[in-house]
mmCIF file of C-alpha atoms in Angstrom:
data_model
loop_
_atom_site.group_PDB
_atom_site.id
_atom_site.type_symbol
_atom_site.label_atom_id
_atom_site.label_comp_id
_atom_site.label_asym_id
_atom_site.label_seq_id
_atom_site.Cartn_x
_atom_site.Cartn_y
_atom_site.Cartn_z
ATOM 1 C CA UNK A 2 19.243 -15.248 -10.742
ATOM 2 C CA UNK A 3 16.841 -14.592 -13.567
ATOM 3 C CA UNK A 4 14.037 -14.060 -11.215
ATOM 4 C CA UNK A 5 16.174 -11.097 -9.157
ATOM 5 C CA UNK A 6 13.745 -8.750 -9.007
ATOM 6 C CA UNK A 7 10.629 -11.077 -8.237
ATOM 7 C CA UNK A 8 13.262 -12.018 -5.181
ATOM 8 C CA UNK A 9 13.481 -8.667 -3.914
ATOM 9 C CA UNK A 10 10.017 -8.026 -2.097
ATOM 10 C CA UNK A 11 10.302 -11.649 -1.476
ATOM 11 C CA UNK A 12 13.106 -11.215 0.903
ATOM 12 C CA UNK A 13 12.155 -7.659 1.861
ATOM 13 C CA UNK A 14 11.825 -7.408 5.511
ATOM 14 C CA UNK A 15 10.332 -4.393 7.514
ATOM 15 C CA UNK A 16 12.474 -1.606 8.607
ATOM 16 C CA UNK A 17 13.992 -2.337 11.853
ATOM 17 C CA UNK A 18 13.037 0.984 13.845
ATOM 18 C CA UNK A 19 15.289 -0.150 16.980
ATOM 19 C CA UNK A 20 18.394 0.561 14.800
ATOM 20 C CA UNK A 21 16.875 2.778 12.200
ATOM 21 C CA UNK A 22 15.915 5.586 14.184
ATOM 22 C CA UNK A 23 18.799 6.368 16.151
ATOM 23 C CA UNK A 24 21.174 8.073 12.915
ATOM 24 C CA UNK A 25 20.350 9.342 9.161
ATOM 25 C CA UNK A 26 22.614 7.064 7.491
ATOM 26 C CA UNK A 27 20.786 3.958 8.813
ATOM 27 C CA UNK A 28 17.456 5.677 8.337
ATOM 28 C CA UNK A 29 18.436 6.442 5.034
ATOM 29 C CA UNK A 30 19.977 3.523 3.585
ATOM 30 C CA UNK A 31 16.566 1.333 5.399
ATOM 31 C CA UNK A 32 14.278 3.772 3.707
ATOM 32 C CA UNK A 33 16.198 3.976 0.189
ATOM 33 C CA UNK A 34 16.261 0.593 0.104
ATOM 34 C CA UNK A 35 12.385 -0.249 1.075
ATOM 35 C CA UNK A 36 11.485 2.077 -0.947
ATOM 36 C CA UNK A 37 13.282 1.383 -4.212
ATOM 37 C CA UNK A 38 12.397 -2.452 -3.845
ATOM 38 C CA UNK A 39 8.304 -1.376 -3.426
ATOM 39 C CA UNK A 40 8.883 0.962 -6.531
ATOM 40 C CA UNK A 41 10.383 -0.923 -8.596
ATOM 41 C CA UNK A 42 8.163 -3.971 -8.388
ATOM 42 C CA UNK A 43 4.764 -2.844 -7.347
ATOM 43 C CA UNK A 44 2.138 -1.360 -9.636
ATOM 44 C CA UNK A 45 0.076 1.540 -7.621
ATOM 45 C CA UNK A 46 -1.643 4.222 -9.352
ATOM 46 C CA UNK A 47 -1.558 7.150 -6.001
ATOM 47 C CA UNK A 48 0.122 8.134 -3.208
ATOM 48 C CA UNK A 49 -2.077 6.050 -1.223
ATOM 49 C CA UNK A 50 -2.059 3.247 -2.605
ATOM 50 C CA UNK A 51 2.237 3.518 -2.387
ATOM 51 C CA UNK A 52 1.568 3.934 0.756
ATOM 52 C CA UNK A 53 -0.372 1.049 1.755
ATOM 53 C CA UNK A 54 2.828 -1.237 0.506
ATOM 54 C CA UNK A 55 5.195 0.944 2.402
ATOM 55 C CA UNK A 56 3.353 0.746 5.538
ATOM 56 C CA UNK A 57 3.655 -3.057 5.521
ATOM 57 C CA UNK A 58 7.551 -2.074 6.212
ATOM 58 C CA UNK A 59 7.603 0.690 8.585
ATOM 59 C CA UNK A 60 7.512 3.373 5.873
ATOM 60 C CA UNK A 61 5.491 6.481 4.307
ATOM 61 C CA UNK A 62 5.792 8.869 1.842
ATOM 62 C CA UNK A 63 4.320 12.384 2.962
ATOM 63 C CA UNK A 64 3.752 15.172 0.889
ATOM 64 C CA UNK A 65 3.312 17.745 3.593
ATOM 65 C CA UNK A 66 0.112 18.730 4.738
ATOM 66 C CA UNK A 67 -1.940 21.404 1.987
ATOM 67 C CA UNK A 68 -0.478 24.951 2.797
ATOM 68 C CA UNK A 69 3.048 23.221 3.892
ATOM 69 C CA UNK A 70 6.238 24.606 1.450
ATOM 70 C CA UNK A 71 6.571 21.123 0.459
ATOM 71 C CA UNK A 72 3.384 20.479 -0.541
ATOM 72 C CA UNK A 73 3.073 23.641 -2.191
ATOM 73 C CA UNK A 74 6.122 22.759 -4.393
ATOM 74 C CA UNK A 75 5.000 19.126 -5.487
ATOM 75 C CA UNK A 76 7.916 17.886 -2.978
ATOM 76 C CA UNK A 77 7.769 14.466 -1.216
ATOM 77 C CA UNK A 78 9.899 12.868 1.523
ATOM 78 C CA UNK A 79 10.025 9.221 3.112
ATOM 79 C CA UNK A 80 9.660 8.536 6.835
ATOM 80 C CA UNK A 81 10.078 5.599 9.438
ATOM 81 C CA UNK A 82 6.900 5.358 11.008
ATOM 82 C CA UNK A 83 6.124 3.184 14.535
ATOM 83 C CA UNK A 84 3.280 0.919 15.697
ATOM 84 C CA UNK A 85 0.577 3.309 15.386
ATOM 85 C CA UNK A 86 1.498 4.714 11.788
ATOM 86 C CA UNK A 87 3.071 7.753 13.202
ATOM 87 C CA UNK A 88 5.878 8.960 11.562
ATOM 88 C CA UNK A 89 9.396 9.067 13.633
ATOM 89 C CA UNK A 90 13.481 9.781 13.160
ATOM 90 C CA UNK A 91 14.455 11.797 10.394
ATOM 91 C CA UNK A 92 12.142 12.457 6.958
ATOM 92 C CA UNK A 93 14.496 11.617 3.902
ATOM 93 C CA UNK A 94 14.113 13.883 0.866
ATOM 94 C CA UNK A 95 12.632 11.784 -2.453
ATOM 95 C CA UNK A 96 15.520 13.572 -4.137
ATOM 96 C CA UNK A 97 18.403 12.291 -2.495
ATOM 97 C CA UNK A 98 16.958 8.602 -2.784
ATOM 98 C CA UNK A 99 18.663 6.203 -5.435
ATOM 99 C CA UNK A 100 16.007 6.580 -8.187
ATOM 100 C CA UNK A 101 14.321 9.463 -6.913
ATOM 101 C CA UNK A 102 11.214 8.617 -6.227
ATOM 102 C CA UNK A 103 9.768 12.168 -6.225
ATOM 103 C CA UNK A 104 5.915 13.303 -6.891
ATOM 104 C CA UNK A 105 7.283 13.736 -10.685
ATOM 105 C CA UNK A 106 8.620 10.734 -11.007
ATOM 106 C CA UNK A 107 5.997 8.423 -9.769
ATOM 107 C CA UNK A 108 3.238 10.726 -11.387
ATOM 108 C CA UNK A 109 4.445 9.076 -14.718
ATOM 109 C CA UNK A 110 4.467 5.782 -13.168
ATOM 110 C CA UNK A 111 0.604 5.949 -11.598
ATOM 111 C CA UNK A 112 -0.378 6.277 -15.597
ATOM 112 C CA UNK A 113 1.897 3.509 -16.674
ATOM 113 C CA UNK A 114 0.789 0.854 -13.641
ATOM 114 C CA UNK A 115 -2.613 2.128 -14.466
ATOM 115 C CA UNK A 116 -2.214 0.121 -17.475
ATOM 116 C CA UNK A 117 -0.035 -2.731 -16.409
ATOM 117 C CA UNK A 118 -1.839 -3.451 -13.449
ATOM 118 C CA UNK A 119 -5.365 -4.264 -15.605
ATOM 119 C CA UNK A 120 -4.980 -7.722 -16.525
ATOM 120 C CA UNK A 121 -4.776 -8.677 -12.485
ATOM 121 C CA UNK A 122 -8.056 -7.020 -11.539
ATOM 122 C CA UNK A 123 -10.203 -10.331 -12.177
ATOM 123 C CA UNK A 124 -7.934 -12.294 -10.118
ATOM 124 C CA UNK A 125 -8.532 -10.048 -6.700
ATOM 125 C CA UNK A 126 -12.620 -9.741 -7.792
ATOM 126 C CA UNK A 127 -12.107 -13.868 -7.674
ATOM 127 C CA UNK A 128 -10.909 -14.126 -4.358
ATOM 128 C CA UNK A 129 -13.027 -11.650 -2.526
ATOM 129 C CA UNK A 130 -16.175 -13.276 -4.886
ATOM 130 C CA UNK A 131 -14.617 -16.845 -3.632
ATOM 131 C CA UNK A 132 -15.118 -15.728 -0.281
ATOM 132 C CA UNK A 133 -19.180 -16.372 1.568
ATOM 133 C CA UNK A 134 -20.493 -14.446 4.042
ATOM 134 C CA UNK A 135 -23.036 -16.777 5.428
ATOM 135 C CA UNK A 136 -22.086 -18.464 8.608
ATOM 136 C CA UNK A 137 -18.913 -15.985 8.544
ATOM 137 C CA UNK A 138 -17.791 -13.966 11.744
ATOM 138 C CA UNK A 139 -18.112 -10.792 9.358
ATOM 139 C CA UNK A 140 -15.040 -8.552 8.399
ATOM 140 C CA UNK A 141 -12.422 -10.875 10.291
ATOM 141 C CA UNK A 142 -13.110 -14.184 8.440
ATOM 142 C CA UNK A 143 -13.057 -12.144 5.465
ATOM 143 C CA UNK A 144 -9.827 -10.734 6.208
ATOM 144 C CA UNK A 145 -8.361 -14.197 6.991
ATOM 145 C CA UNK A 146 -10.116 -15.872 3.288
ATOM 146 C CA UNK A 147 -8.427 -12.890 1.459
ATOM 147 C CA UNK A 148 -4.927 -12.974 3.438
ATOM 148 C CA UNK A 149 -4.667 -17.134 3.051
ATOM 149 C CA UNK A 150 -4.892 -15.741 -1.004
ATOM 150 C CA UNK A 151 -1.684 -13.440 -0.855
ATOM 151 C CA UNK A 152 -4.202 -10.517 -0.781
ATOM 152 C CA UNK A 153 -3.586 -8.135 2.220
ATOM 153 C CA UNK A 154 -6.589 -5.182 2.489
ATOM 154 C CA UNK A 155 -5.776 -2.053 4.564
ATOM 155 C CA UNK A 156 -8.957 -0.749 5.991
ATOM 156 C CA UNK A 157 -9.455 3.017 6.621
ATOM 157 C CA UNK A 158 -11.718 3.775 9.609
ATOM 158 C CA UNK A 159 -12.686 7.059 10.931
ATOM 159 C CA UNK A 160 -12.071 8.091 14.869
ATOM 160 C CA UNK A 161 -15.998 6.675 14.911
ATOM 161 C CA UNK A 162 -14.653 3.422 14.092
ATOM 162 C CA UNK A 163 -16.790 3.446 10.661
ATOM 163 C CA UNK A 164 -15.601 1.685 8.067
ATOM 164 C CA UNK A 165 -14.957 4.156 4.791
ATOM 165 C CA UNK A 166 -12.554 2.537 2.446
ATOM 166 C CA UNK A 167 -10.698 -0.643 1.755
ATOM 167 C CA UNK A 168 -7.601 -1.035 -0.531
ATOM 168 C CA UNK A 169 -6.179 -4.360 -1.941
ATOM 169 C CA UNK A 170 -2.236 -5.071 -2.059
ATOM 170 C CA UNK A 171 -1.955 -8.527 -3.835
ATOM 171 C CA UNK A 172 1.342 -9.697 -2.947
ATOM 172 C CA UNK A 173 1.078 -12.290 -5.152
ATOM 173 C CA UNK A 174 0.968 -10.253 -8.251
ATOM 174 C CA UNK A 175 2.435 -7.107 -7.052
ATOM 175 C CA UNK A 176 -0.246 -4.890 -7.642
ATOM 176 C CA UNK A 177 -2.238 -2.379 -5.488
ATOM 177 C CA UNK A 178 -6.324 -1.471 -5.787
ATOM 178 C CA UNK A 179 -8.663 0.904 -4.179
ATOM 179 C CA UNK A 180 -11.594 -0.931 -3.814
ATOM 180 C CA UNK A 181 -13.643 1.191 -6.178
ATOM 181 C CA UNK A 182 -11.182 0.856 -8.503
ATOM 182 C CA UNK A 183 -12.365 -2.706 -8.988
ATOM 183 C CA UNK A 184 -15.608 -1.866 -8.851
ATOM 184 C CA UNK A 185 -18.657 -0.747 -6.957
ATOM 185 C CA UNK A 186 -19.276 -4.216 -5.262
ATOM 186 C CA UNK A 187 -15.664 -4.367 -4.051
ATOM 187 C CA UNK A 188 -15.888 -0.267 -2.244
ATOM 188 C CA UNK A 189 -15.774 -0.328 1.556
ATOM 189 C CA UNK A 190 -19.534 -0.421 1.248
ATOM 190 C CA UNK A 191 -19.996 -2.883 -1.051
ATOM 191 C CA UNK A 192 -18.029 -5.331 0.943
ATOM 192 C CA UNK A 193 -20.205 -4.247 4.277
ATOM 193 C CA UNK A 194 -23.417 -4.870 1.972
ATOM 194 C CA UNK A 195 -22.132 -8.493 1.758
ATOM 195 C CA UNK A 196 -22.086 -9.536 5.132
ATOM 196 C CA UNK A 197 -25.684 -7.968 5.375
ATOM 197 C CA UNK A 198 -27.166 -9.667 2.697
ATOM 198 C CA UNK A 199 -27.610 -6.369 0.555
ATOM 199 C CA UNK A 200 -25.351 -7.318 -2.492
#
């Protein structure tokens, strides 16, 4: 097929963590394959905003936490992760993954999606500017309005259950934004401002 690679996320399912977690060489071929499909055809310009695609399939990258050997040396691995985002089974080097999807590597591909990834920032400001508050049940029907779109947003909250960021994976086009990235009006805050009538 000509369209191959459009087909890939298309038919992309998550990992199956029933079968995945029980040996490496299932966990390893799930996670090489997730995340080689999500590399290949998604433009994200961070570590988070990879991992905001992954997590739709049961995946994250980790680079350690600061003071870790790993993080210390610029290393990254890939891990299953369950329901509640925590990370489970065995953590697969970026290394010994079919493209090598290491910090180096994707460091060169944040500048180059930077780039690519431009001409598709109107179309997400359209949707969530398509979308009116008034009469709305708030967040939720905002959520839904975005989501019927082919725009998923992954919401960061703190333990206080306050609302502090908000990224955008359009799945339509393939491309990944932090909210501020698209503007002030389209931050976590900016989007709150909206259902209060401050924008």
């Amino acid at each position: 097929k000509a369209d191959g690679r459009k087909s890939i996320t298309e038919t992309l399912k998550a990992a199956d963590l029933t079968r995945a977690v029980y040996g490496k060489s299932e966990t390893k071929r799930t996670i090489s394959n997730i995340v080689g499909a999500i590399t290949r055809s998604y433009k994200f310009t961070s570590i988070h905003e990879l991992n905001a695609v992954l997590k739709q399939y049961n995946v994250i990258a980790d680079r350690g936490r600061e003071g870790t050997l790993i993080h210390s040396k610029n290393g990254l691995r890939y891990s299953l992760i369950d329901k509640n985002g925590n990370p489970i089974g065995i953590p697969i080097k970026a290394s010994s993954i079919y493209g090598k999807p290491t910090m180096s590597t994707l460091s060169n591909q944040f500048e180059l999606n930077e780039t690519l990834r431009s001409p598709y920032k109107d179309r997400v400001r359209n949707v969530i500017d398509s979308y009116d508050p008034k009469g709305s049940k708030g967040l939720d029907d905002f959520v839904k309005h975005i989501a019927s779109n082919e725009i998923y947003p992954v919401i960061r909250q703190n333990n206080e259950g306050r609302i502090y960021g908000m990224t955008f994976i359009d799945n339509q086009t393939k491309c990944v934004f932090n909210g501020s990235a698209l503007g002030k009006q389209y931050s976590a805050q900016g989007i709150l401002n909206r259902f209060e009538g401050k924008s």
